[in-house]
Amino acid sequence: MADNKRPTPIPLATVGGFLGSGKTTLINHLLNQANGRRYVVFVNDFGAINIDLQLVETIEDDRISFSNGCVCCTLNDEFVGSVAEMSKRQDRPDAILIEASGVADPRALEASLSALEASNHVRLETALYIVDAGCFGQRDYAEVEMLIDHAATSDLVLLNKSDLVSEQALDGLLQEFSVAAPYAATLATVQSCVSPALLFGNSDRPTRPEAKAGPHRHPDYHHWHYSGRDPMTRDALVELTKILQQHFFRIKGIVQSAADPTIWLSLQVVGTRAVIGQLPQGFTGKDAVEIVGIGIGPKMRRVELDRSMAAFEETLKPTPALPAMFTGKT
Amino acid sequence: MSGTLFYGGTIVTQDPKYPAPEAVLISCGKIVAVGDLADIQPRADKATVQHDLAGQTLLPGFIDAHSHPIWAAKTRGAPVVDVRANIVPTYAALIGKIKRRVAVAAPGEHLLFFGLDAQLHPDMEAPTRAFLDELAPDHPLGIQTSNCHALFLNSAGFKACGIDETTPTPTGSIIERDENGVPTGKIAEAVTWTALESFYEAWGARRLAEEVEQQILAFVANGITTVTEHLYMPFYKASYMAALNQKLPLPRVACYQQATTPDMRVEKLTDADDRLWMAGVKIHADGSPFIGNIWLTEPYLSNEITLERMDLKPGHTGGPNYPQEYFERMVREYFSAGWQMTVHTQGDRTIDMVLDLIETLLEEMPRPDHRFRLEHCALMRRDQIRRAHALGVQCSFFINHITHWGAPIEDALFGPERAAHYMPAGSAVAEGMRISLHADTPMTDASALDLMQAAVTRRAADGRCLGEGERLDIETALKSVTIDAAYHIGMEDQLGSITPGKHADLVILGANPLETEGDRLGDIPISSTWLAGERVYGG
């Protein structure tokens, strides 16, 4: 029977959390200190992955392979297919981690994951959620409630950056999360330091009796995605960021520089704080502009946003865009 | 001829005259032709949009036979705080959520929490007025149960709703009181829904309009093109007309006006033609199995959940909402006026009472095609199904009870024998009934595919199957959210199948449900939804 030959499913964990909570730190730990284990990490974009060029073997559009056997992939439509394919390979990964906090449709991802689990390709080990303990106290009501709702439907909650709060405050937080997320294990961490064994261990997942009752709701998120073909100057990106900050709490983006098409800018926004950085040399994105926004609150003011975007695109027009042939990969 | 021509995929018409056509042509909001591509292609012209299904599956748009869109809009979305157990897992966590919300409340702000659940919040205690006053001394505060039937209020909440010791308890409702008649916190049934209006009104019309839009989008995003407004109240009309005037993709709405007295004027809704109409009159014969106010021949089980969290007495068999004579006067009034009746019935003793009444009414005033509907039908017995079928009575099942509350239904409320036939959709079909399924939104989220999966698997959240013998095959489940649901609302000649002449209400799915495993039906992606010939969702 075919079932007898079927390999054991690959352990899979998801990691969620606000931007800046420490998800990328966790992923970088995992990739850089794999100790012979082959991890595959799916992320929304490579923007924040701290790529050690010494380790990189190949870089493709949607995949970076490392010499230690780890792979970092973008989370896209081919996700289910790629995981199914990986699980059949001789050099199948030891574990898969998904950074899912920016996905446009969390329910679709849930469906994909349960399909992969049903077909025995993966075993959902841990839903991990990271909270920035250091700035929890500064969060407003809506942010706190969203954090808590997400934590409550997770298996493992990290109160990260716990070194930035007093012991007393940390005790208070641990107490608060033990009440608000009674079915999750809560851990105080520094630098997202958590053993991979805790994420992918072979023990059964903690049971959450009612957590599956009805579809999970992701109520107060709204997502927005923008892609463009024309590179942008840093100044234009700053202007665009100002517009987007009126609509979104978190923004991530990759933008090809109009001044030098070999340079790719990264955009990271949390609330009012925006950071524009530069991606490692050699990086190339699919489109010249890829931006994802995540807003908090009951709904997106779509009409207003579309109007602002249209006005913004008008301001770009006088700048002659580089012909596509000069933006090719090098 | 402009319109759209669909081809290149599987077409499931739900009309036996068109078993497996290659193509469907729609124009001016109607289905024009169904059949072989070679026959239909010549009827298209340059203006016709060619829509290649690319292997996907075209079906008639889904029909949710029992829903509450306006109420869902009022119940969902800020400032209502969602505390359902799948988000807020315990009563302790729920109280924490209330405290945090109260701490940031604006002066005088009305605070409402939706989703307290005696079955799913394992540490639940019924909150008293005094306890809620401690939590929120200054703000009107209410906690609504997830089954929608009950509300717990603090003193400011009672004041805001105008309920005190001098307020008479309306017939059919419950206001729990102390020995002096002072309300002690819990109210239930119709008075709950009027009390909640003072919260909704406080939040203003703009908030309501925004939430109505969100609900409309949620329905069409799930491929639902016809809903029912199963507790229509006259002031709902403004919201619906506003949505239509704004050209929002409002699914067609069959309205059933709520009656709580025998002298109500049933509104004639004629302004919006085939988008909004009065289909009949809705009456609650009993309440919710989850708060104990349904009428049973055999009592509830006695355990911690029923005795402590639900606060029932041992041997509790509940009762009907209205005194029997009063209930009969209401039904007689609206039935004799020619309306289709839909009556909320959960307990088997309630169903006995209603079937007795229907039998009497039909003897007094025979009516061949009355389609008298029983709603939810949790504990309907096999003999009652036979009797109902013989009387021409229709049954619509709230099948999501199984998925959302299956374990407590069996373990805590009714025991394995009754659980095995809880929401007996399979028995009803076996007796020859055409049934419909519903999500009763806002009680559970609207998704016809989830309903199908629930009816086909009868699998509870903890994985157990409640009554293998009551499971439906996928084909029947699909009928119950399309053509048979159309029959239940009296629109089978215009909706529910892909038939020439019917409204072009369609859904395109990423996979053919008839070839999908039963436990994966809910995962089928909705590619696009078409309402009156227009694409209103998807690409």
mmCIF file of N, CA and C in Angstrom, chain B residues 266-337:
data_model
loop_
_atom_site.group_PDB
_atom_site.id
_atom_site.type_symbol
_atom_site.label_atom_id
_atom_site.label_comp_id
_atom_site.label_asym_id
_atom_site.label_seq_id
_atom_site.Cartn_x
_atom_site.Cartn_y
_atom_site.Cartn_z
ATOM 1 N N VAL B 266 -48.565 43.908 8.512
ATOM 2 C CA VAL B 266 -47.434 43.378 7.748
ATOM 3 C C VAL B 266 -47.149 44.316 6.590
ATOM 4 N N GLU B 267 -45.901 44.722 6.516
ATOM 5 C CA GLU B 267 -45.535 45.722 5.524
ATOM 6 C C GLU B 267 -45.518 45.120 4.123
ATOM 7 N N LYS B 268 -45.983 45.914 3.170
ATOM 8 C CA LYS B 268 -45.858 45.483 1.774
ATOM 9 C C LYS B 268 -44.591 46.127 1.220
ATOM 10 N N LEU B 269 -43.661 45.319 0.835
ATOM 11 C CA LEU B 269 -42.410 45.866 0.299
ATOM 12 C C LEU B 269 -42.470 45.742 -1.210
ATOM 13 N N THR B 270 -42.696 46.848 -1.891
ATOM 14 C CA THR B 270 -42.855 46.754 -3.340
ATOM 15 C C THR B 270 -41.864 47.644 -4.073
ATOM 16 N N ASP B 271 -41.088 48.447 -3.321
ATOM 17 C CA ASP B 271 -40.243 49.444 -3.987
ATOM 18 C C ASP B 271 -39.090 48.839 -4.765
ATOM 19 N N ALA B 272 -38.610 47.679 -4.319
ATOM 20 C CA ALA B 272 -37.375 47.182 -4.912
ATOM 21 C C ALA B 272 -37.586 45.876 -5.669
ATOM 22 N N ASP B 273 -38.825 45.561 -5.977
ATOM 23 C CA ASP B 273 -39.134 44.477 -6.910
ATOM 24 C C ASP B 273 -38.485 43.157 -6.520
ATOM 25 N N ASP B 274 -37.598 42.654 -7.382
ATOM 26 C CA ASP B 274 -37.054 41.320 -7.140
ATOM 27 C C ASP B 274 -35.787 41.351 -6.293
ATOM 28 N N ARG B 275 -35.502 42.465 -5.631
ATOM 29 C CA ARG B 275 -34.336 42.524 -4.740
ATOM 30 C C ARG B 275 -34.728 42.499 -3.268
ATOM 31 N N LEU B 276 -35.954 42.894 -2.966
ATOM 32 C CA LEU B 276 -36.384 42.998 -1.561
ATOM 33 C C LEU B 276 -37.896 42.842 -1.541
ATOM 34 N N TRP B 277 -38.382 41.793 -0.891
ATOM 35 C CA TRP B 277 -39.825 41.601 -0.876
ATOM 36 C C TRP B 277 -40.272 40.965 0.437
ATOM 37 N N MET B 278 -41.551 41.136 0.748
ATOM 38 C CA MET B 278 -42.086 40.536 1.961
ATOM 39 C C MET B 278 -42.553 39.130 1.616
ATOM 40 N N ALA B 279 -41.897 38.135 2.226
ATOM 41 C CA ALA B 279 -42.212 36.751 1.894
ATOM 42 C C ALA B 279 -43.181 36.133 2.892
ATOM 43 N N GLY B 280 -43.213 36.660 4.115
ATOM 44 C CA GLY B 280 -44.100 36.049 5.095
ATOM 45 C C GLY B 280 -43.905 36.612 6.482
ATOM 46 N N VAL B 281 -44.379 35.845 7.471
ATOM 47 C CA VAL B 281 -44.356 36.303 8.860
ATOM 48 C C VAL B 281 -43.629 35.278 9.723
ATOM 49 N N LYS B 282 -42.771 35.779 10.618
ATOM 50 C CA LYS B 282 -41.949 34.932 11.481
ATOM 51 C C LYS B 282 -42.414 35.050 12.923
ATOM 52 N N ILE B 283 -42.567 33.923 13.592
ATOM 53 C CA ILE B 283 -42.940 33.928 15.015
ATOM 54 C C ILE B 283 -42.038 32.947 15.755
ATOM 55 N N HIS B 284 -41.623 33.322 16.951
ATOM 56 C CA HIS B 284 -40.833 32.418 17.797
ATOM 57 C C HIS B 284 -41.764 31.586 18.662
ATOM 58 N N ALA B 285 -41.845 30.283 18.386
ATOM 59 C CA ALA B 285 -42.653 29.418 19.253
ATOM 60 C C ALA B 285 -41.885 29.064 20.520
ATOM 61 N N ASP B 286 -40.566 28.890 20.381
ATOM 62 C CA ASP B 286 -39.743 28.729 21.585
ATOM 63 C C ASP B 286 -38.416 29.444 21.391
ATOM 64 N N GLY B 287 -37.425 29.126 22.242
ATOM 65 C CA GLY B 287 -36.195 29.906 22.237
ATOM 66 C C GLY B 287 -34.986 29.089 21.839
ATOM 67 N N SER B 288 -33.927 29.164 22.670
ATOM 68 C CA SER B 288 -32.655 28.541 22.306
ATOM 69 C C SER B 288 -32.340 27.356 23.203
ATOM 70 N N PRO B 289 -31.897 26.232 22.616
ATOM 71 C CA PRO B 289 -31.488 25.091 23.441
ATOM 72 C C PRO B 289 -30.344 25.465 24.382
ATOM 73 N N PHE B 290 -29.604 26.511 24.038
ATOM 74 C CA PHE B 290 -28.416 26.844 24.813
ATOM 75 C C PHE B 290 -28.706 27.712 26.041
ATOM 76 N N ILE B 291 -29.908 28.268 26.131
ATOM 77 C CA ILE B 291 -30.256 28.955 27.376
ATOM 78 C C ILE B 291 -31.410 28.245 28.087
ATOM 79 N N GLY B 292 -31.976 27.211 27.488
ATOM 80 C CA GLY B 292 -32.942 26.378 28.223
ATOM 81 C C GLY B 292 -34.396 26.706 27.980
ATOM 82 N N ASN B 293 -34.689 27.679 27.097
ATOM 83 C CA ASN B 293 -36.105 28.036 26.915
ATOM 84 C C ASN B 293 -36.707 27.417 25.650
ATOM 85 N N ILE B 294 -36.507 26.115 25.504
ATOM 86 C CA ILE B 294 -37.218 25.371 24.458
ATOM 87 C C ILE B 294 -38.096 24.340 25.175
ATOM 88 N N TRP B 295 -39.123 23.815 24.469
ATOM 89 C CA TRP B 295 -40.118 22.968 25.132
ATOM 90 C C TRP B 295 -39.883 21.515 24.721
ATOM 91 N N LEU B 296 -39.628 20.663 25.729
ATOM 92 C CA LEU B 296 -39.201 19.285 25.468
ATOM 93 C C LEU B 296 -40.162 18.278 26.082
ATOM 94 N N THR B 297 -40.220 17.085 25.484
ATOM 95 C CA THR B 297 -40.956 15.994 26.143
ATOM 96 C C THR B 297 -40.045 15.290 27.152
ATOM 97 N N GLU B 298 -38.756 15.200 26.842
ATOM 98 C CA GLU B 298 -37.782 14.608 27.772
ATOM 99 C C GLU B 298 -36.892 15.735 28.303
ATOM 100 N N PRO B 299 -36.546 15.702 29.591
ATOM 101 C CA PRO B 299 -35.806 16.835 30.152
ATOM 102 C C PRO B 299 -34.357 16.941 29.664
ATOM 103 N N TYR B 300 -33.782 18.088 29.924
ATOM 104 C CA TYR B 300 -32.340 18.288 29.766
ATOM 105 C C TYR B 300 -31.605 17.323 30.685
ATOM 106 N N LEU B 301 -30.353 17.012 30.360
ATOM 107 C CA LEU B 301 -29.485 16.305 31.293
ATOM 108 C C LEU B 301 -29.216 17.222 32.489
ATOM 109 N N SER B 302 -28.828 16.617 33.604
ATOM 110 C CA SER B 302 -28.474 17.420 34.778
ATOM 111 C C SER B 302 -26.977 17.314 35.014
ATOM 112 N N ASN B 303 -26.290 18.414 34.919
ATOM 113 C CA ASN B 303 -24.832 18.442 35.144
ATOM 114 C C ASN B 303 -24.413 19.876 35.393
ATOM 115 N N GLU B 304 -23.118 20.059 35.513
ATOM 116 C CA GLU B 304 -22.616 21.393 35.866
ATOM 117 C C GLU B 304 -23.037 22.447 34.834
ATOM 118 N N ILE B 305 -22.991 22.085 33.566
ATOM 119 C CA ILE B 305 -23.328 23.072 32.533
ATOM 120 C C ILE B 305 -24.804 23.472 32.615
ATOM 121 N N THR B 306 -25.690 22.486 32.725
ATOM 122 C CA THR B 306 -27.120 22.833 32.731
ATOM 123 C C THR B 306 -27.541 23.451 34.068
ATOM 124 N N LEU B 307 -27.028 22.900 35.167
ATOM 125 C CA LEU B 307 -27.505 23.361 36.475
ATOM 126 C C LEU B 307 -26.830 24.655 36.911
ATOM 127 N N GLU B 308 -25.521 24.760 36.667
ATOM 128 C CA GLU B 308 -24.799 25.943 37.159
ATOM 129 C C GLU B 308 -24.713 27.045 36.108
ATOM 130 N N ARG B 309 -24.090 26.705 34.975
ATOM 131 C CA ARG B 309 -23.856 27.784 34.005
ATOM 132 C C ARG B 309 -25.174 28.244 33.374
ATOM 133 N N MET B 310 -26.095 27.286 33.093
ATOM 134 C CA MET B 310 -27.358 27.675 32.466
ATOM 135 C C MET B 310 -28.425 27.965 33.502
ATOM 136 N N ASP B 311 -28.139 27.571 34.741
ATOM 137 C CA ASP B 311 -29.048 27.881 35.845
ATOM 138 C C ASP B 311 -30.434 27.238 35.660
ATOM 139 N N LEU B 312 -30.461 25.962 35.220
ATOM 140 C CA LEU B 312 -31.735 25.240 35.062
ATOM 141 C C LEU B 312 -31.960 24.354 36.278
ATOM 142 N N LYS B 313 -33.226 23.992 36.511
ATOM 143 C CA LYS B 313 -33.547 23.061 37.594
ATOM 144 C C LYS B 313 -33.422 21.629 37.071
ATOM 145 N N PRO B 314 -33.106 20.647 37.948
ATOM 146 C CA PRO B 314 -33.072 19.253 37.492
ATOM 147 C C PRO B 314 -34.432 18.871 36.886
ATOM 148 N N GLY B 315 -34.402 18.123 35.793
ATOM 149 C CA GLY B 315 -35.654 17.708 35.149
ATOM 150 C C GLY B 315 -36.291 18.790 34.301
ATOM 151 N N HIS B 316 -35.508 19.824 33.961
ATOM 152 C CA HIS B 316 -36.044 20.970 33.208
ATOM 153 C C HIS B 316 -36.528 20.549 31.812
ATOM 154 N N THR B 317 -37.772 20.879 31.488
ATOM 155 C CA THR B 317 -38.292 20.591 30.142
ATOM 156 C C THR B 317 -38.696 21.861 29.406
ATOM 157 N N GLY B 318 -38.424 23.024 30.005
ATOM 158 C CA GLY B 318 -38.664 24.289 29.302
ATOM 159 C C GLY B 318 -40.131 24.558 29.029
ATOM 160 N N GLY B 319 -40.375 25.387 28.054
ATOM 161 C CA GLY B 319 -41.754 25.737 27.710
ATOM 162 C C GLY B 319 -41.761 26.573 26.456
ATOM 163 N N PRO B 320 -42.951 26.884 25.952
ATOM 164 C CA PRO B 320 -43.018 27.738 24.754
ATOM 165 C C PRO B 320 -42.808 29.200 25.142
ATOM 166 N N ASN B 321 -42.504 30.035 24.148
ATOM 167 C CA ASN B 321 -42.298 31.458 24.440
ATOM 168 C C ASN B 321 -43.593 32.153 24.852
ATOM 169 N N TYR B 322 -44.680 31.842 24.139
ATOM 170 C CA TYR B 322 -45.939 32.556 24.377
ATOM 171 C C TYR B 322 -46.949 31.594 24.995
ATOM 172 N N PRO B 323 -47.902 32.115 25.776
ATOM 173 C CA PRO B 323 -49.023 31.254 26.167
ATOM 174 C C PRO B 323 -49.646 30.669 24.901
ATOM 175 N N GLN B 324 -50.031 29.405 24.975
ATOM 176 C CA GLN B 324 -50.443 28.695 23.762
ATOM 177 C C GLN B 324 -51.572 29.413 23.016
ATOM 178 N N GLU B 325 -52.520 29.898 23.761
ATOM 179 C CA GLU B 325 -53.688 30.518 23.138
ATOM 180 C C GLU B 325 -53.277 31.799 22.387
ATOM 181 N N TYR B 326 -52.350 32.544 22.991
ATOM 182 C CA TYR B 326 -51.860 33.791 22.399
ATOM 183 C C TYR B 326 -51.095 33.483 21.111
ATOM 184 N N PHE B 327 -50.243 32.430 21.192
ATOM 185 C CA PHE B 327 -49.472 32.008 20.020
ATOM 186 C C PHE B 327 -50.414 31.611 18.870
ATOM 187 N N GLU B 328 -51.463 30.850 19.218
ATOM 188 C CA GLU B 328 -52.402 30.399 18.180
ATOM 189 C C GLU B 328 -53.117 31.574 17.527
ATOM 190 N N ARG B 329 -53.460 32.564 18.347
ATOM 191 C CA ARG B 329 -54.131 33.745 17.789
ATOM 192 C C ARG B 329 -53.235 34.443 16.771
ATOM 193 N N MET B 330 -51.950 34.533 17.102
ATOM 194 C CA MET B 330 -51.013 35.178 16.167
ATOM 195 C C MET B 330 -50.915 34.396 14.863
ATOM 196 N N VAL B 331 -50.678 33.092 14.987
ATOM 197 C CA VAL B 331 -50.480 32.299 13.766
ATOM 198 C C VAL B 331 -51.746 32.329 12.917
ATOM 199 N N ARG B 332 -52.897 32.170 13.575
ATOM 200 C CA ARG B 332 -54.171 32.165 12.842
ATOM 201 C C ARG B 332 -54.349 33.467 12.069
ATOM 202 N N GLU B 333 -54.022 34.579 12.737
ATOM 203 C CA GLU B 333 -54.198 35.891 12.131
ATOM 204 C C GLU B 333 -53.416 36.008 10.808
ATOM 205 N N TYR B 334 -52.122 35.668 10.865
ATOM 206 C CA TYR B 334 -51.287 35.906 9.678
ATOM 207 C C TYR B 334 -51.429 34.798 8.650
ATOM 208 N N PHE B 335 -51.698 33.581 9.123
ATOM 209 C CA PHE B 335 -51.918 32.479 8.171
ATOM 210 C C PHE B 335 -53.193 32.743 7.373
ATOM 211 N N SER B 336 -54.226 33.192 8.086
ATOM 212 C CA SER B 336 -55.502 33.403 7.384
ATOM 213 C C SER B 336 -55.415 34.587 6.432
ATOM 214 N N ALA B 337 -54.472 35.492 6.693
ATOM 215 C CA ALA B 337 -54.286 36.612 5.762
ATOM 216 C C ALA B 337 -53.515 36.167 4.514
#
